[in-house]
CSV table of C-alpha atoms in Angstrom, one decimal:
chain,number,residue,atom,x,y,z
Q,8,MET,CA,-38.3,-21.7,16.4
Q,9,THR,CA,-39.3,-18.0,16.5
Q,10,GLY,CA,-42.3,-18.5,18.7
Q,11,SER,CA,-42.2,-17.7,22.4
Q,12,GLU,CA,-42.9,-21.4,23.4
Q,13,THR,CA,-40.1,-22.7,21.2
Q,14,SER,CA,-37.6,-20.1,22.5
Q,15,GLN,CA,-38.4,-21.2,26.0
Q,16,MET,CA,-37.2,-24.7,25.1
Q,17,LEU,CA,-33.6,-23.5,24.4
Q,18,THR,CA,-32.7,-23.2,28.1
Q,19,SER,CA,-28.9,-23.5,27.8
Q,20,PHE,CA,-26.2,-22.0,25.6
Q,21,ALA,CA,-25.4,-25.6,24.4
Q,22,HIS,CA,-29.0,-26.0,23.3
Q,23,VAL,CA,-28.8,-22.7,21.4
Q,24,LEU,CA,-25.5,-23.7,19.6
Q,25,TRP,CA,-27.0,-27.0,18.6
Q,26,ALA,CA,-30.1,-25.3,17.1
Q,27,MET,CA,-27.9,-22.8,15.3
Q,28,GLU,CA,-26.0,-25.6,13.6
Q,29,VAL,CA,-29.3,-26.9,12.2
Q,30,VAL,CA,-30.6,-23.5,11.2
Q,31,GLY,CA,-27.2,-22.5,9.7
Q,32,GLN,CA,-27.2,-25.4,7.2
Q,33,GLY,CA,-30.4,-24.0,5.7
Q,34,PHE,CA,-28.4,-21.1,4.1
Q,35,ALA,CA,-26.3,-23.6,2.0
Q,36,LEU,CA,-29.2,-25.5,0.5
Q,37,PRO,CA,-30.0,-25.4,-3.3
Q,38,ILE,CA,-32.1,-22.4,-4.4
Q,39,GLU,CA,-35.0,-24.8,-5.0
Q,40,ASP,CA,-35.3,-25.0,-1.2
Q,41,VAL,CA,-36.3,-21.4,-1.0
Q,42,GLY,CA,-38.9,-22.2,1.6
Q,43,VAL,CA,-36.3,-23.7,4.0
Q,44,ILE,CA,-33.9,-20.8,3.3
Q,45,SER,CA,-36.6,-18.2,4.0
Q,46,ALA,CA,-37.5,-20.0,7.2
Q,47,SER,CA,-33.8,-19.9,8.3
Q,48,ILE,CA,-33.6,-16.2,7.5
Q,49,ARG,CA,-36.8,-15.5,9.6
Q,50,VAL,CA,-35.3,-17.4,12.6
Q,51,TYR,CA,-32.1,-15.4,12.6
Q,52,GLU,CA,-33.9,-12.1,11.9
Q,53,ALA,CA,-36.1,-12.7,14.9
Q,54,TRP,CA,-33.2,-13.8,17.2
Q,55,LEU,CA,-31.3,-10.7,16.2
Q,56,LEU,CA,-33.9,-8.0,16.1
Q,57,ASP,CA,-36.9,-9.2,18.3
Q,58,PRO,CA,-36.0,-9.4,22.0
Q,59,ALA,CA,-39.1,-11.4,22.7
Q,60,ALA,CA,-38.1,-14.1,20.2
Q,61,LYS,CA,-34.6,-14.5,21.4
Q,62,PRO,CA,-33.9,-17.9,23.1
Q,63,VAL,CA,-34.4,-17.7,26.8
Q,64,ALA,CA,-30.8,-18.8,27.4
Q,65,MET,CA,-29.5,-15.8,25.6
Q,66,ARG,CA,-31.6,-13.4,27.6
Q,67,ASP,CA,-29.9,-14.7,30.7
Q,68,LEU,CA,-26.4,-14.2,29.0
Q,69,LYS,CA,-26.9,-10.6,28.0
Q,70,GLY,CA,-23.6,-8.7,28.1
Q,71,THR,CA,-21.4,-11.9,28.2
Q,72,GLN,CA,-18.9,-13.4,25.8
Q,73,SER,CA,-21.5,-16.1,25.0
Q,74,GLU,CA,-23.8,-13.4,23.6
Q,75,GLN,CA,-20.9,-12.1,21.4
Q,76,LYS,CA,-20.4,-15.7,20.2
Q,77,PHE,CA,-24.1,-16.0,19.5
Q,78,TRP,CA,-24.0,-12.9,17.2
Q,79,GLN,CA,-20.7,-14.0,15.5
Q,80,THR,CA,-22.1,-17.4,14.7
Q,81,ILE,CA,-25.2,-15.9,13.1
Q,82,PHE,CA,-23.2,-13.6,10.9
Q,83,GLN,CA,-20.9,-16.5,9.8
Q,84,HIS,CA,-23.9,-18.7,9.0
Q,85,ILE,CA,-25.7,-16.2,6.9
Q,86,SER,CA,-22.7,-15.6,4.8
Q,87,LEU,CA,-23.3,-19.1,3.3
Q,88,LEU,CA,-26.3,-17.7,1.5
Q,89,PHE,CA,-24.1,-15.6,-0.8
Q,90,GLU,CA,-22.4,-18.5,-2.4
Q,91,PRO,CA,-23.5,-18.7,-6.1
Q,92,ARG,CA,-25.1,-22.1,-6.7
Q,93,LYS,CA,-26.4,-24.0,-9.8
Q,94,ALA,CA,-29.8,-25.6,-9.9
Q,95,SER,CA,-29.9,-29.2,-8.7
Q,96,GLY,CA,-33.4,-29.8,-9.9
Q,97,GLU,CA,-34.4,-31.3,-6.6
Q,98,ALA,CA,-35.7,-29.8,-3.3
Q,99,VAL,CA,-35.0,-31.2,0.2
Q,100,SER,CA,-38.2,-32.5,1.8
Q,101,ALA,CA,-39.4,-30.3,4.7
Q,102,PRO,CA,-42.7,-31.6,6.1
Q,103,TRP,CA,-43.2,-28.4,8.2
Q,104,LEU,CA,-43.2,-26.2,5.1
Q,105,PRO,CA,-45.4,-26.0,2.0
Q,106,ALA,CA,-44.8,-28.5,-0.7
Q,107,PRO,CA,-41.8,-27.6,-2.9
Q,108,PRO,CA,-42.3,-26.5,-6.5
Q,109,PRO,CA,-42.1,-29.1,-9.3
Q,110,LYS,CA,-38.8,-30.1,-10.6
Q,111,THR,CA,-36.9,-27.4,-12.3
Q,112,THR,CA,-37.2,-27.1,-16.1
Q,113,ARG,CA,-36.0,-24.5,-18.5
Q,114,THR,CA,-39.0,-22.3,-17.9
Q,115,LEU,CA,-41.0,-22.7,-14.7
Q,116,SER,CA,-43.6,-20.1,-15.5
Q,117,THR,CA,-46.6,-20.0,-17.8
Q,118,ASP,CA,-46.0,-16.3,-18.4
Q,119,GLU,CA,-43.8,-16.2,-21.5
Q,120,ASP,CA,-42.7,-12.6,-20.8
Q,121,HIS,CA,-41.6,-13.4,-17.2
Q,122,PRO,CA,-40.1,-16.9,-17.0
Q,123,PHE,CA,-39.1,-18.2,-13.6
Q,124,ASP,CA,-35.7,-16.8,-12.6
Q,125,PRO,CA,-33.9,-18.6,-9.7
Q,126,VAL,CA,-31.0,-16.2,-9.8
Q,127,ARG,CA,-33.4,-13.3,-9.2
Q,128,THR,CA,-34.9,-15.2,-6.3
Q,129,HIS,CA,-31.4,-15.8,-4.9
Q,130,VAL,CA,-30.6,-12.1,-5.2
Q,131,GLU,CA,-33.8,-11.2,-3.4
Q,132,LEU,CA,-32.9,-13.5,-0.5
Q,133,CYS,CA,-29.4,-12.0,-0.3
Q,134,ASN,CA,-30.7,-8.5,-0.3
Q,135,GLN,CA,-33.1,-9.4,2.5
Q,136,VAL,CA,-30.2,-10.6,4.5
Q,137,LEU,CA,-28.2,-7.5,3.8
Q,138,ARG,CA,-31.0,-5.4,5.2
Q,139,ILE,CA,-31.1,-7.6,8.3
Q,140,ILE,CA,-27.3,-7.0,8.7
Q,141,THR,CA,-27.8,-3.3,8.4
Q,142,SER,CA,-30.6,-3.2,10.9
Q,143,ALA,CA,-28.6,-5.4,13.3
Q,144,THR,CA,-25.5,-3.1,13.2
Q,145,ARG,CA,-27.7,0.0,13.8
Q,146,LYS,CA,-29.6,-1.6,16.7
Q,147,LEU,CA,-27.1,-3.9,18.3
Q,148,GLY,CA,-23.8,-2.2,17.2
Q,149,PRO,CA,-23.2,-0.4,20.6
Q,150,SER,CA,-23.3,-3.8,22.2
Q,151,PHE,CA,-20.8,-5.4,19.9
Q,152,ASP,CA,-17.2,-5.9,21.1
Q,153,GLN,CA,-14.3,-5.5,18.7
Q,154,ASP,CA,-14.1,-9.2,18.0
Q,155,THR,CA,-17.7,-9.2,16.8
Q,156,TRP,CA,-17.1,-6.2,14.6
Q,157,ILE,CA,-14.1,-7.9,13.1
Q,158,VAL,CA,-16.1,-11.0,12.4
Q,159,MET,CA,-18.8,-8.9,10.8
Q,160,LEU,CA,-16.3,-7.0,8.6
Q,161,LYS,CA,-14.5,-10.2,7.5
Q,162,VAL,CA,-17.8,-11.8,6.6
Q,163,LEU,CA,-18.8,-8.7,4.5
Q,164,LEU,CA,-15.3,-8.6,2.9
Q,165,GLY,CA,-15.6,-12.2,2.0
Q,166,ILE,CA,-19.0,-11.8,0.5
Q,167,CYS,CA,-18.0,-8.8,-1.5
Q,168,ASP,CA,-14.8,-10.3,-2.8
Q,169,GLY,CA,-16.5,-13.6,-3.7
Q,170,LEU,CA,-19.0,-11.8,-5.9
Q,171,LEU,CA,-17.6,-8.4,-7.0
Q,172,ARG,CA,-14.4,-9.7,-8.5
Q,173,GLU,CA,-16.5,-11.8,-10.9
Q,174,PRO,CA,-16.5,-10.5,-14.6
Q,175,MET,CA,-19.5,-8.4,-15.5
Q,176,GLU,CA,-22.1,-10.6,-17.0
Q,177,ARG,CA,-22.9,-8.4,-20.0
Q,178,ASP,CA,-19.2,-8.4,-20.9
Q,179,ARG,CA,-18.7,-12.1,-20.3
Q,180,ARG,CA,-21.7,-13.3,-22.5
Q,181,GLY,CA,-21.6,-10.5,-25.1
Q,182,TRP,CA,-25.2,-9.5,-24.7
Q,183,MET,CA,-26.3,-6.5,-26.8
Q,184,GLY,CA,-26.0,-3.4,-24.6
Q,185,PRO,CA,-27.6,0.0,-25.1
Q,186,GLY,CA,-24.7,1.2,-27.3
Q,187,SER,CA,-25.3,-1.6,-29.8
Q,188,VAL,CA,-29.0,-1.1,-30.3
Q,189,GLN,CA,-29.9,0.2,-33.7
Q,190,SER,CA,-32.3,3.1,-34.3
Q,191,THR,CA,-35.7,2.6,-32.7
Q,192,SER,CA,-37.2,5.9,-33.7
Q,193,SER,CA,-39.9,4.2,-35.9
Q,194,PRO,CA,-42.8,2.2,-34.4
Q,195,VAL,CA,-41.5,-0.9,-36.1
Q,196,GLY,CA,-38.0,-0.4,-34.7
Q,197,LYS,CA,-39.4,0.1,-31.1
Q,198,GLU,CA,-41.4,-3.1,-31.4
Q,199,LYS,CA,-38.4,-5.1,-32.6
Q,200,GLU,CA,-36.4,-3.7,-29.7
Q,201,ARG,CA,-39.0,-4.7,-27.2
Q,202,ASP,CA,-39.0,-8.2,-28.7
Q,203,ARG,CA,-35.2,-8.3,-28.4
Q,204,GLU,CA,-35.3,-7.2,-24.8
Q,205,LYS,CA,-37.8,-10.0,-23.9
Q,206,ASP,CA,-35.5,-12.5,-25.6
Q,207,ARG,CA,-32.5,-11.2,-23.6
Q,208,GLU,CA,-34.5,-11.5,-20.3
Q,209,LYS,CA,-35.4,-15.0,-21.2
Q,210,GLU,CA,-31.8,-15.9,-22.0
Q,211,LYS,CA,-30.7,-14.4,-18.6
Q,212,ALA,CA,-33.3,-16.4,-16.8
Q,213,ALA,CA,-32.1,-19.6,-18.5
Q,214,ILE,CA,-28.5,-19.2,-17.3
Q,215,PHE,CA,-29.1,-20.7,-13.9
Q,216,LEU,CA,-31.2,-23.5,-15.4
Q,217,GLU,CA,-28.7,-24.4,-18.1
Q,218,GLY,CA,-25.9,-24.9,-15.5
Q,219,ASP,CA,-23.9,-21.8,-16.3
Q,220,ASP,CA,-22.2,-19.9,-13.5
Q,221,PRO,CA,-24.7,-17.6,-11.9
Q,222,GLY,CA,-22.0,-15.6,-10.0
Q,223,PRO,CA,-21.5,-12.8,-12.5
Q,224,ARG,CA,-25.3,-12.1,-12.8
Q,225,MET,CA,-25.6,-12.1,-9.0
Q,226,ALA,CA,-22.7,-9.7,-8.7
Q,227,ASP,CA,-24.2,-7.3,-11.4
Q,228,GLN,CA,-27.6,-7.2,-9.6
Q,229,MET,CA,-26.2,-6.9,-6.0
Q,230,CYS,CA,-23.1,-4.7,-6.5
Q,231,GLU,CA,-24.5,-1.4,-5.3
Q,232,GLU,CA,-26.3,-2.8,-2.3
Q,233,LEU,CA,-23.2,-4.9,-1.3
Q,234,VAL,CA,-20.8,-2.0,-1.4
Q,235,TRP,CA,-23.2,0.4,0.4
Q,236,VAL,CA,-23.7,-2.1,3.3
Q,237,LEU,CA,-19.9,-2.7,3.5
Q,238,MET,CA,-19.2,1.0,3.7
Q,239,GLU,CA,-21.9,1.7,6.3
Q,240,VAL,CA,-20.9,-1.2,8.6
Q,241,TRP,CA,-17.2,-0.4,8.2
Q,242,LEU,CA,-17.8,3.2,9.4
Q,243,ARG,CA,-20.0,2.2,12.2
Q,244,SER,CA,-17.5,-0.3,13.5
Q,245,ARG,CA,-14.8,2.4,14.1
Q,246,VAL,CA,-12.2,-0.3,13.6
Q,247,PHE,CA,-8.7,1.1,13.3
Q,248,ARG,CA,-6.7,-2.1,13.0
Q,249,PHE,CA,-4.1,-1.8,10.3
Q,250,ASP,CA,-4.6,-5.4,9.1
Q,251,MET,CA,-8.3,-4.8,8.4
Q,252,TRP,CA,-7.7,-1.7,6.4
Q,253,ASP,CA,-4.9,-3.5,4.6
Q,254,HIS,CA,-7.4,-6.3,3.6
Q,255,LEU,CA,-9.9,-3.7,2.4
Q,256,THR,CA,-7.4,-1.9,0.2
Q,257,LYS,CA,-5.9,-5.1,-1.3
Q,258,LEU,CA,-9.3,-6.5,-2.2
Q,259,PHE,CA,-11.0,-3.3,-3.3
Q,260,VAL,CA,-8.8,-3.0,-6.4
Q,261,TYR,CA,-10.3,-6.2,-7.8
Q,262,TRP,CA,-13.8,-4.7,-7.7
Q,263,THR,CA,-13.1,-1.4,-9.6
Q,264,HIS,CA,-14.1,-2.7,-13.0
Q,265,ARG,CA,-17.7,-2.1,-11.7
Q,266,VAL,CA,-18.9,1.5,-12.0
Q,267,GLU,CA,-21.2,1.0,-9.0
Q,268,VAL,CA,-18.2,0.4,-6.8
Q,269,ILE,CA,-16.6,3.6,-7.9
Q,270,ARG,CA,-19.8,5.5,-7.5
Q,271,GLN,CA,-20.4,4.2,-3.9
Q,272,TRP,CA,-16.7,4.9,-3.0
Q,273,SER,CA,-17.1,8.4,-4.2
Q,274,ALA,CA,-20.3,8.9,-2.2
Q,275,THR,CA,-18.5,7.6,0.9
Q,276,ILE,CA,-15.6,10.0,0.4
Q,277,LEU,CA,-18.0,12.8,-0.1
Q,278,GLY,CA,-19.9,12.0,3.1
Q,279,LEU,CA,-16.6,11.8,5.1
Q,280,THR,CA,-15.4,15.1,3.6
Q,281,GLU,CA,-18.7,16.9,4.4
Q,282,GLY,CA,-18.4,15.6,8.0
Q,283,VAL,CA,-14.9,16.9,8.4
Q,284,ILE,CA,-15.9,20.3,6.9
Q,285,GLY,CA,-18.8,20.4,9.4
Q,286,LEU,CA,-16.4,19.8,12.3
Q,287,LEU,CA,-14.0,22.4,11.1
Q,288,TYR,CA,-16.6,25.1,10.5
Q,289,GLY,CA,-19.1,24.3,13.1
Q,290,LYS,CA,-22.0,23.3,10.9
Q,291,GLU,CA,-25.1,21.7,12.4
Q,292,GLY,CA,-24.9,17.9,12.5
Q,293,ALA,CA,-21.2,17.9,12.3
Q,294,GLY,CA,-19.6,14.5,12.9
Q,295,ASN,CA,-22.4,12.6,11.1
Q,296,VAL,CA,-21.6,10.9,7.9
Q,297,HIS,CA,-24.4,10.6,5.3
Q,298,LEU,CA,-24.0,8.1,2.5
Q,299,SER,CA,-26.2,8.6,-0.5
């Protein structure tokens, strides 16, 4: 669908919407269908960021409400990827993609130190989509109308709230944290600690396969990136609607048990404060907000 010949086939907005309904379903598939999910991501990435790959119908609709609907639909579809999901053990047949991996078992890797980890794969896909969202807002943001910005912000708020209000995985499962590790000053102690760390990694990798809820683990691994993207997109949107800020403040309090959330919020406030100081005292680059 990303090739120039295929994009020429979508000659009307109705054709584009039909194709998007098909592509969008790929984001809700089980994680075993990583090939189909990745293909869906590549299609939407090309349609957003590569003008040559955009369907020909959309090139003719540039600057119209149909183009805004096109972008809004993409953002709504990709939000489906962030729903935590348990392994089903089966992959959907996709003849145009490489053969799927064998049926999921407790360990899908011959490397005992690095067992197959579907949750990590899911997180990598989600982070890839977050980078696409960031690139899209930087490149296409000036063309977004307020409704498209609102859709984008609601999508990000929903993603963040769905994951970040989850309990932290290490607290929920009672894994041994750094504070509970006994002295490892001796070579024997260090070796035992390395063995314990490998066992903990294997246990984490098995969560998804055992049918436990993968949400807390996903949230732990994605927290910093999620909040960073939300803050950047929010500032770029320049949305001043009271109801949107009310949604943010009401939801944000449910995420503050995560130190990464507090850290990123502090970085955002620091960036805004430095921007205001620059405007007041005429520093170079005043008006720009830098988030670290």
